[in-house]
Amino acid sequence: MKTKLLILISVILVLIIVSCEKDSGPYIITKPVDTTHIVSFSNEIQPIFNDRCIVCHNQNHPFLDLRPGYSYDQLLYTGANAPYVDINNPEQSILYEHIMGVNASIMPPNNPPLTDDQKNLILLWIIQKAQNN
């Protein structure tokens, strides 16, 4: 009887342990990132800002101006909370957390979020050391 009870308890414990999943966190790259592609800030990142961000993040924004000619310096050096990118921990960059809605309100706030491709491109740019190219 004791043996059957121990076996039953063991089976239940194994089922509980096996059914638990590890939380992978909020950072999800939705498709494989092409690490062979060198992201161009001026040709790929700035157009995203132009299209989706500068309606709010312009010369009147109190923290971050993402207009052409200002955005790179603002992101890395002169913006109120600069640097907004962390090349050592790209997924913990303020910029990336805002576009993902992690620890902050998602950007842009009153429009559809950036596409997965746009989010992945920004992340790849940060992973590639956020070059001003």
PDB file of C-alpha atoms in Angstrom:
ATOM      1  CA  MET A   1       0.000   0.000   0.000  1.00  0.00           C
ATOM      2  CA  LYS A   2       2.808   2.423   0.899  1.00  0.00           C
ATOM      3  CA  THR A   3       4.589   1.647  -2.360  1.00  0.00           C
ATOM      4  CA  LYS A   4       1.468   2.392  -4.410  1.00  0.00           C
ATOM      5  CA  LEU A   5       0.964   5.669  -2.532  1.00  0.00           C
ATOM      6  CA  LEU A   6       4.607   6.698  -3.087  1.00  0.00           C
ATOM      7  CA  ILE A   7       4.335   5.865  -6.785  1.00  0.00           C
ATOM      8  CA  LEU A   8       1.110   7.891  -7.074  1.00  0.00           C
ATOM      9  CA  ILE A   9       2.666  10.889  -5.303  1.00  0.00           C
ATOM     10  CA  SER A  10       5.768  10.619  -7.475  1.00  0.00           C
ATOM     11  CA  VAL A  11       3.687  10.539 -10.639  1.00  0.00           C
ATOM     12  CA  ILE A  12       1.670  13.564  -9.512  1.00  0.00           C
ATOM     13  CA  LEU A  13       4.847  15.517  -8.695  1.00  0.00           C
ATOM     14  CA  VAL A  14       6.379  14.667 -12.057  1.00  0.00           C
ATOM     15  CA  LEU A  15       3.196  15.777 -13.848  1.00  0.00           C
ATOM     16  CA  ILE A  16       3.185  19.072 -11.927  1.00  0.00           C
ATOM     17  CA  ILE A  17       6.853  19.753 -12.697  1.00  0.00           C
ATOM     18  CA  VAL A  18       6.520  18.808 -16.366  1.00  0.00           C
ATOM     19  CA  SER A  19       3.440  20.968 -16.839  1.00  0.00           C
ATOM     20  CA  CYS A  20       5.157  24.117 -15.549  1.00  0.00           C
ATOM     21  CA  GLU A  21       6.546  26.466 -18.180  1.00  0.00           C
ATOM     22  CA  LYS A  22       9.322  28.958 -17.733  1.00  0.00           C
ATOM     23  CA  ASP A  23       8.276  32.549 -18.409  1.00  0.00           C
ATOM     24  CA  SER A  24      10.344  33.759 -21.336  1.00  0.00           C
ATOM     25  CA  GLY A  25       9.667  37.402 -20.525  1.00  0.00           C
ATOM     26  CA  PRO A  26       7.986  40.114 -22.550  1.00  0.00           C
ATOM     27  CA  TYR A  27      10.648  40.442 -25.233  1.00  0.00           C
ATOM     28  CA  ILE A  28       9.599  38.518 -28.278  1.00  0.00           C
ATOM     29  CA  ILE A  29      11.148  38.833 -31.664  1.00  0.00           C
ATOM     30  CA  THR A  30       8.279  37.774 -33.821  1.00  0.00           C
ATOM     31  CA  LYS A  31      10.353  36.300 -36.618  1.00  0.00           C
ATOM     32  CA  PRO A  32      14.016  35.460 -37.111  1.00  0.00           C
ATOM     33  CA  VAL A  33      16.188  38.545 -37.392  1.00  0.00           C
ATOM     34  CA  ASP A  34      18.443  38.737 -40.440  1.00  0.00           C
ATOM     35  CA  THR A  35      21.748  39.520 -38.760  1.00  0.00           C
ATOM     36  CA  THR A  36      23.515  39.770 -42.127  1.00  0.00           C
ATOM     37  CA  HIS A  37      21.526  42.897 -42.998  1.00  0.00           C
ATOM     38  CA  ILE A  38      23.263  46.103 -41.858  1.00  0.00           C
ATOM     39  CA  VAL A  39      20.535  48.505 -40.779  1.00  0.00           C
ATOM     40  CA  SER A  40      20.825  52.068 -42.039  1.00  0.00           C
ATOM     41  CA  PHE A  41      19.684  54.680 -39.548  1.00  0.00           C
ATOM     42  CA  SER A  42      19.043  57.333 -42.196  1.00  0.00           C
ATOM     43  CA  ASN A  43      17.390  55.028 -44.753  1.00  0.00           C
ATOM     44  CA  GLU A  44      15.457  52.630 -42.495  1.00  0.00           C
ATOM     45  CA  ILE A  45      15.079  53.904 -38.913  1.00  0.00           C
ATOM     46  CA  GLN A  46      14.518  57.620 -39.550  1.00  0.00           C
ATOM     47  CA  PRO A  47      11.699  56.907 -42.049  1.00  0.00           C
ATOM     48  CA  ILE A  48       9.866  54.992 -39.290  1.00  0.00           C
ATOM     49  CA  PHE A  49      10.221  58.014 -37.013  1.00  0.00           C
ATOM     50  CA  ASN A  50       9.082  60.326 -39.832  1.00  0.00           C
ATOM     51  CA  ASP A  51       6.021  58.215 -40.547  1.00  0.00           C
ATOM     52  CA  ARG A  52       4.980  57.214 -37.041  1.00  0.00           C
ATOM     53  CA  CYS A  53       6.647  59.368 -34.367  1.00  0.00           C
ATOM     54  CA  ILE A  54       7.321  62.994 -35.249  1.00  0.00           C
ATOM     55  CA  VAL A  55       3.658  63.954 -35.068  1.00  0.00           C
ATOM     56  CA  CYS A  56       4.302  64.081 -31.306  1.00  0.00           C
ATOM     57  CA  HIS A  57       8.105  63.805 -31.012  1.00  0.00           C
ATOM     58  CA  ASN A  58       8.989  67.112 -32.656  1.00  0.00           C
ATOM     59  CA  GLN A  59      10.543  70.396 -31.503  1.00  0.00           C
ATOM     60  CA  ASN A  60       7.640  70.866 -29.047  1.00  0.00           C
ATOM     61  CA  HIS A  61       8.068  67.536 -27.243  1.00  0.00           C
ATOM     62  CA  PRO A  62       9.611  68.037 -23.784  1.00  0.00           C
ATOM     63  CA  PHE A  63      11.763  64.868 -23.855  1.00  0.00           C
ATOM     64  CA  LEU A  64      12.623  63.634 -27.324  1.00  0.00           C
ATOM     65  CA  ASP A  65      12.731  65.228 -30.783  1.00  0.00           C
ATOM     66  CA  LEU A  66      12.764  62.555 -33.506  1.00  0.00           C
ATOM     67  CA  ARG A  67      12.814  64.852 -36.523  1.00  0.00           C
ATOM     68  CA  PRO A  68      15.511  64.318 -39.168  1.00  0.00           C
ATOM     69  CA  GLY A  69      18.729  65.990 -38.141  1.00  0.00           C
ATOM     70  CA  TYR A  70      17.870  65.784 -34.434  1.00  0.00           C
ATOM     71  CA  SER A  71      16.778  62.226 -33.728  1.00  0.00           C
ATOM     72  CA  TYR A  72      20.144  60.452 -33.550  1.00  0.00           C
ATOM     73  CA  ASP A  73      21.717  62.943 -31.122  1.00  0.00           C
ATOM     74  CA  GLN A  74      18.517  63.087 -29.100  1.00  0.00           C
ATOM     75  CA  LEU A  75      18.360  59.280 -28.808  1.00  0.00           C
ATOM     76  CA  LEU A  76      21.969  58.869 -27.782  1.00  0.00           C
ATOM     77  CA  TYR A  77      23.096  62.113 -26.153  1.00  0.00           C
ATOM     78  CA  THR A  78      20.836  65.120 -25.765  1.00  0.00           C
ATOM     79  CA  GLY A  79      17.285  63.856 -25.209  1.00  0.00           C
ATOM     80  CA  ALA A  80      15.916  64.371 -21.701  1.00  0.00           C
ATOM     81  CA  ASN A  81      16.383  60.696 -20.757  1.00  0.00           C
ATOM     82  CA  ALA A  82      19.282  59.896 -23.099  1.00  0.00           C
ATOM     83  CA  PRO A  83      20.562  57.460 -23.928  1.00  0.00           C
ATOM     84  CA  TYR A  84      17.362  55.858 -25.199  1.00  0.00           C
ATOM     85  CA  VAL A  85      19.332  52.950 -26.624  1.00  0.00           C
ATOM     86  CA  ASP A  86      21.479  50.506 -24.690  1.00  0.00           C
ATOM     87  CA  ILE A  87      23.828  48.690 -27.042  1.00  0.00           C
ATOM     88  CA  ASN A  88      24.854  46.303 -24.256  1.00  0.00           C
ATOM     89  CA  ASN A  89      21.257  45.334 -23.443  1.00  0.00           C
ATOM     90  CA  PRO A  90      19.268  46.165 -26.596  1.00  0.00           C
ATOM     91  CA  GLU A  91      15.972  44.727 -25.364  1.00  0.00           C
ATOM     92  CA  GLN A  92      16.209  46.943 -22.271  1.00  0.00           C
ATOM     93  CA  SER A  93      16.666  50.124 -24.288  1.00  0.00           C
ATOM     94  CA  ILE A  94      14.131  52.808 -23.433  1.00  0.00           C
ATOM     95  CA  LEU A  95      13.293  53.143 -27.136  1.00  0.00           C
ATOM     96  CA  TYR A  96      12.664  49.419 -27.549  1.00  0.00           C
ATOM     97  CA  GLU A  97      10.665  49.141 -24.324  1.00  0.00           C
ATOM     98  CA  HIS A  98       8.417  51.995 -25.463  1.00  0.00           C
ATOM     99  CA  ILE A  99       7.690  50.489 -28.865  1.00  0.00           C
ATOM    100  CA  MET A 100       7.005  47.131 -27.186  1.00  0.00           C
ATOM    101  CA  GLY A 101       4.908  48.615 -24.357  1.00  0.00           C
ATOM    102  CA  VAL A 102       7.172  47.162 -21.663  1.00  0.00           C
ATOM    103  CA  ASN A 103       7.444  49.180 -18.430  1.00  0.00           C
ATOM    104  CA  ALA A 104       5.938  52.119 -20.313  1.00  0.00           C
ATOM    105  CA  SER A 105       2.986  53.055 -22.441  1.00  0.00           C
ATOM    106  CA  ILE A 106       3.293  51.677 -25.945  1.00  0.00           C
ATOM    107  CA  MET A 107       4.392  54.068 -28.663  1.00  0.00           C
ATOM    108  CA  PRO A 108       2.787  55.462 -30.665  1.00  0.00           C
ATOM    109  CA  PRO A 109      -0.015  55.845 -28.117  1.00  0.00           C
ATOM    110  CA  ASN A 110      -2.989  56.883 -30.265  1.00  0.00           C
ATOM    111  CA  ASN A 111      -2.229  54.933 -33.414  1.00  0.00           C
ATOM    112  CA  PRO A 112      -1.686  51.290 -34.256  1.00  0.00           C
ATOM    113  CA  PRO A 113       1.599  49.976 -32.848  1.00  0.00           C
ATOM    114  CA  LEU A 114       4.602  49.646 -35.090  1.00  0.00           C
ATOM    115  CA  THR A 115       4.589  46.548 -37.248  1.00  0.00           C
ATOM    116  CA  ASP A 116       6.594  43.532 -36.173  1.00  0.00           C
ATOM    117  CA  ASP A 117       9.020  44.238 -39.018  1.00  0.00           C
ATOM    118  CA  GLN A 118       9.529  47.807 -37.794  1.00  0.00           C
ATOM    119  CA  LYS A 119      10.071  46.655 -34.191  1.00  0.00           C
ATOM    120  CA  ASN A 120      12.527  43.988 -35.328  1.00  0.00           C
ATOM    121  CA  LEU A 121      14.394  46.488 -37.499  1.00  0.00           C
ATOM    122  CA  ILE A 122      14.792  48.936 -34.596  1.00  0.00           C
ATOM    123  CA  LEU A 123      15.976  46.122 -32.337  1.00  0.00           C
ATOM    124  CA  LEU A 124      18.460  44.932 -34.954  1.00  0.00           C
ATOM    125  CA  TRP A 125      19.755  48.512 -35.342  1.00  0.00           C
ATOM    126  CA  ILE A 126      20.376  48.665 -31.579  1.00  0.00           C
ATOM    127  CA  ILE A 127      21.983  45.191 -31.578  1.00  0.00           C
ATOM    128  CA  GLN A 128      24.289  46.449 -34.327  1.00  0.00           C
ATOM    129  CA  LYS A 129      25.525  49.183 -31.955  1.00  0.00           C
ATOM    130  CA  ALA A 130      23.043  51.899 -33.067  1.00  0.00           C
ATOM    131  CA  GLN A 131      25.220  53.335 -35.808  1.00  0.00           C
ATOM    132  CA  ASN A 132      24.516  56.760 -37.342  1.00  0.00           C
ATOM    133  CA  ASN A 133      24.738  55.481 -40.902  1.00  0.00           C
TER     134      ASN A 133
END
